[in-house]
Amino acid sequence: MATIQIPLGDDKVIVHRFMDEVGAPYNLTGASVYWRLKADRQDTDANAVLTKTWLAGVESGLSLTNPETAAVLTAADGILYNRITPVQGTALTADKQYLYDVKITDTLGFVRTLESGTLTVMSASEQAEASF
């Protein structure tokens, strides 16, 4: 389970590296990937506070292109980039721990959770405490 912290007002690029059962890169060709951020464990996918997708190559928040370097990968590399912008971060409650998961629907229709974790937007006071 991954833990992500984002200082309030900062950009954050989350790199999702997906591996199959034998440790090889998960080939995303033809698959759909859903990243959802939820305020509470009981929240449904429809109630997620932030949703990003990569639907069989159509990008909506998840990308094969690294936003920091402009390097472009292929779906076979099993890596997607997820940029949390300052606007998206400030829309979240500072110092609250959110839950996220990444689910994939493969070309055969199988749904798998490939990653899950927590995300916290750190307030200015929390950032100051963390720097000591």
mmCIF file of C-alpha atoms in Angstrom:
data_model
loop_
_atom_site.group_PDB
_atom_site.id
_atom_site.type_symbol
_atom_site.label_atom_id
_atom_site.label_comp_id
_atom_site.label_asym_id
_atom_site.label_seq_id
_atom_site.Cartn_x
_atom_site.Cartn_y
_atom_site.Cartn_z
ATOM 1 C CA MET A 1 0.000 0.000 0.000
ATOM 2 C CA ALA A 2 1.530 3.285 -1.120
ATOM 3 C CA THR A 3 1.512 6.530 0.849
ATOM 4 C CA ILE A 4 1.516 9.780 -1.121
ATOM 5 C CA GLN A 5 1.931 13.235 0.414
ATOM 6 C CA ILE A 6 1.467 16.421 -1.565
ATOM 7 C CA PRO A 7 2.359 19.855 -0.200
ATOM 8 C CA LEU A 8 -0.626 22.197 -0.575
ATOM 9 C CA GLY A 9 -0.290 24.177 -3.822
ATOM 10 C CA ASP A 10 2.301 21.879 -5.411
ATOM 11 C CA ASP A 11 2.154 19.732 -8.514
ATOM 12 C CA LYS A 12 2.696 16.030 -7.929
ATOM 13 C CA VAL A 13 3.370 13.415 -10.571
ATOM 14 C CA ILE A 14 2.539 9.917 -9.399
ATOM 15 C CA VAL A 15 4.168 7.160 -11.419
ATOM 16 C CA HIS A 16 2.122 3.958 -11.510
ATOM 17 C CA ARG A 17 4.235 0.931 -12.488
ATOM 18 C CA PHE A 18 2.065 -2.119 -13.038
ATOM 19 C CA MET A 19 3.481 -5.636 -12.988
ATOM 20 C CA ASP A 20 1.853 -8.944 -13.845
ATOM 21 C CA GLU A 21 1.944 -12.117 -11.722
ATOM 22 C CA VAL A 22 5.500 -13.002 -12.803
ATOM 23 C CA GLY A 23 6.936 -9.499 -12.314
ATOM 24 C CA ALA A 24 6.928 -8.414 -15.954
ATOM 25 C CA PRO A 25 5.441 -5.043 -16.987
ATOM 26 C CA TYR A 26 1.646 -5.348 -17.262
ATOM 27 C CA ASN A 27 0.722 -4.758 -20.907
ATOM 28 C CA LEU A 28 -2.023 -2.127 -20.889
ATOM 29 C CA THR A 29 -2.800 -2.460 -24.616
ATOM 30 C CA GLY A 30 -6.589 -2.450 -25.050
ATOM 31 C CA ALA A 31 -7.201 -2.204 -21.291
ATOM 32 C CA SER A 32 -9.038 0.473 -19.322
ATOM 33 C CA VAL A 33 -7.495 1.884 -16.140
ATOM 34 C CA TYR A 34 -9.428 3.765 -13.459
ATOM 35 C CA TRP A 35 -7.803 5.800 -10.645
ATOM 36 C CA ARG A 36 -10.212 6.937 -7.944
ATOM 37 C CA LEU A 37 -9.622 9.017 -4.830
ATOM 38 C CA LYS A 38 -12.162 8.578 -2.050
ATOM 39 C CA ALA A 39 -12.757 10.395 1.221
ATOM 40 C CA ASP A 40 -13.950 7.273 3.007
ATOM 41 C CA ARG A 41 -13.526 3.512 2.586
ATOM 42 C CA GLN A 42 -17.301 3.054 2.206
ATOM 43 C CA ASP A 43 -17.568 5.554 -0.669
ATOM 44 C CA THR A 44 -18.652 4.080 -3.990
ATOM 45 C CA ASP A 45 -16.683 4.666 -7.176
ATOM 46 C CA ALA A 46 -19.409 7.114 -8.247
ATOM 47 C CA ASN A 47 -18.780 9.152 -5.069
ATOM 48 C CA ALA A 48 -15.023 9.483 -5.574
ATOM 49 C CA VAL A 49 -13.734 13.023 -4.985
ATOM 50 C CA LEU A 50 -11.334 12.720 -7.933
ATOM 51 C CA THR A 51 -11.351 10.262 -10.843
ATOM 52 C CA LYS A 52 -8.856 9.805 -13.664
ATOM 53 C CA THR A 53 -8.948 7.280 -16.490
ATOM 54 C CA TRP A 54 -7.019 5.758 -19.349
ATOM 55 C CA LEU A 55 -9.598 3.998 -21.506
ATOM 56 C CA ALA A 56 -7.964 1.746 -24.104
ATOM 57 C CA GLY A 57 -5.489 4.507 -24.892
ATOM 58 C CA VAL A 58 -7.787 7.514 -24.495
ATOM 59 C CA GLU A 59 -6.226 9.659 -21.772
ATOM 60 C CA SER A 60 -8.240 11.541 -19.181
ATOM 61 C CA GLY A 61 -5.835 12.319 -16.360
ATOM 62 C CA LEU A 62 -3.693 9.174 -16.723
ATOM 63 C CA SER A 63 -1.046 9.324 -19.434
ATOM 64 C CA LEU A 64 1.754 7.422 -21.149
ATOM 65 C CA THR A 65 3.614 10.750 -21.400
ATOM 66 C CA ASN A 66 5.747 11.893 -18.479
ATOM 67 C CA PRO A 67 4.572 15.497 -17.821
ATOM 68 C CA GLU A 68 7.989 16.447 -16.415
ATOM 69 C CA THR A 69 10.192 15.155 -19.250
ATOM 70 C CA ALA A 70 7.731 14.681 -22.159
ATOM 71 C CA ALA A 71 9.105 11.145 -22.598
ATOM 72 C CA VAL A 72 6.453 8.915 -24.153
ATOM 73 C CA LEU A 73 6.084 5.231 -23.257
ATOM 74 C CA THR A 74 4.025 2.495 -24.872
ATOM 75 C CA ALA A 75 1.107 0.618 -23.313
ATOM 76 C CA ALA A 76 3.329 -2.478 -23.185
ATOM 77 C CA ASP A 77 5.626 -0.710 -20.684
ATOM 78 C CA GLY A 78 2.919 -0.934 -18.005
ATOM 79 C CA ILE A 79 3.510 2.594 -16.702
ATOM 80 C CA LEU A 80 1.024 5.451 -16.420
ATOM 81 C CA TYR A 81 1.636 8.974 -15.137
ATOM 82 C CA ASN A 82 -0.900 10.729 -12.940
ATOM 83 C CA ARG A 83 -0.412 14.465 -12.427
ATOM 84 C CA ILE A 84 -2.180 16.013 -9.454
ATOM 85 C CA THR A 85 -2.329 19.740 -10.175
ATOM 86 C CA PRO A 86 -2.339 22.511 -7.550
ATOM 87 C CA VAL A 87 -5.998 23.208 -8.405
ATOM 88 C CA GLN A 88 -6.921 19.557 -7.804
ATOM 89 C CA GLY A 89 -4.905 19.519 -4.560
ATOM 90 C CA THR A 90 -6.487 22.666 -3.131
ATOM 91 C CA ALA A 91 -9.942 21.204 -3.811
ATOM 92 C CA LEU A 92 -9.126 18.535 -1.207
ATOM 93 C CA THR A 93 -9.208 19.011 2.563
ATOM 94 C CA ALA A 94 -5.693 19.633 3.887
ATOM 95 C CA ASP A 95 -4.318 17.100 6.384
ATOM 96 C CA LYS A 96 -7.100 14.605 5.605
ATOM 97 C CA GLN A 97 -6.045 11.120 4.575
ATOM 98 C CA TYR A 98 -7.805 10.032 1.375
ATOM 99 C CA LEU A 99 -7.843 6.521 -0.059
ATOM 100 C CA TYR A 100 -7.095 5.709 -3.678
ATOM 101 C CA ASP A 101 -7.111 2.647 -5.836
ATOM 102 C CA VAL A 102 -6.163 1.807 -9.388
ATOM 103 C CA LYS A 103 -8.293 -0.775 -11.149
ATOM 104 C CA ILE A 104 -7.837 -2.223 -14.595
ATOM 105 C CA THR A 105 -10.344 -3.902 -16.868
ATOM 106 C CA ASP A 106 -8.379 -6.023 -19.308
ATOM 107 C CA THR A 107 -9.338 -6.978 -22.862
ATOM 108 C CA LEU A 108 -11.155 -10.088 -21.590
ATOM 109 C CA GLY A 109 -13.280 -8.048 -19.184
ATOM 110 C CA PHE A 110 -11.470 -9.129 -15.998
ATOM 111 C CA VAL A 111 -11.272 -6.407 -13.316
ATOM 112 C CA ARG A 112 -8.227 -6.272 -11.058
ATOM 113 C CA THR A 113 -7.071 -3.825 -8.400
ATOM 114 C CA LEU A 114 -3.419 -3.221 -9.247
ATOM 115 C CA GLU A 115 -2.601 -0.599 -6.633
ATOM 116 C CA SER A 116 -4.099 1.081 -3.584
ATOM 117 C CA GLY A 117 -2.932 3.493 -0.948
ATOM 118 C CA THR A 118 -3.424 6.787 0.813
ATOM 119 C CA LEU A 119 -2.993 10.369 -0.318
ATOM 120 C CA THR A 120 -2.717 13.402 1.964
ATOM 121 C CA VAL A 121 -2.509 17.067 0.969
ATOM 122 C CA MET A 122 -0.229 18.617 3.581
ATOM 123 C CA SER A 123 -1.161 22.025 5.005
ATOM 124 C CA ALA A 124 1.482 24.730 5.419
ATOM 125 C CA SER A 125 1.737 23.975 9.154
ATOM 126 C CA GLU A 126 2.192 20.237 8.502
ATOM 127 C CA GLN A 127 4.877 21.021 5.895
ATOM 128 C CA ALA A 128 6.723 23.178 8.434
ATOM 129 C CA GLU A 129 6.609 20.385 11.033
ATOM 130 C CA ALA A 130 7.841 17.826 8.497
ATOM 131 C CA SER A 131 10.861 19.972 7.629
ATOM 132 C CA PHE A 132 12.273 19.801 11.195
#
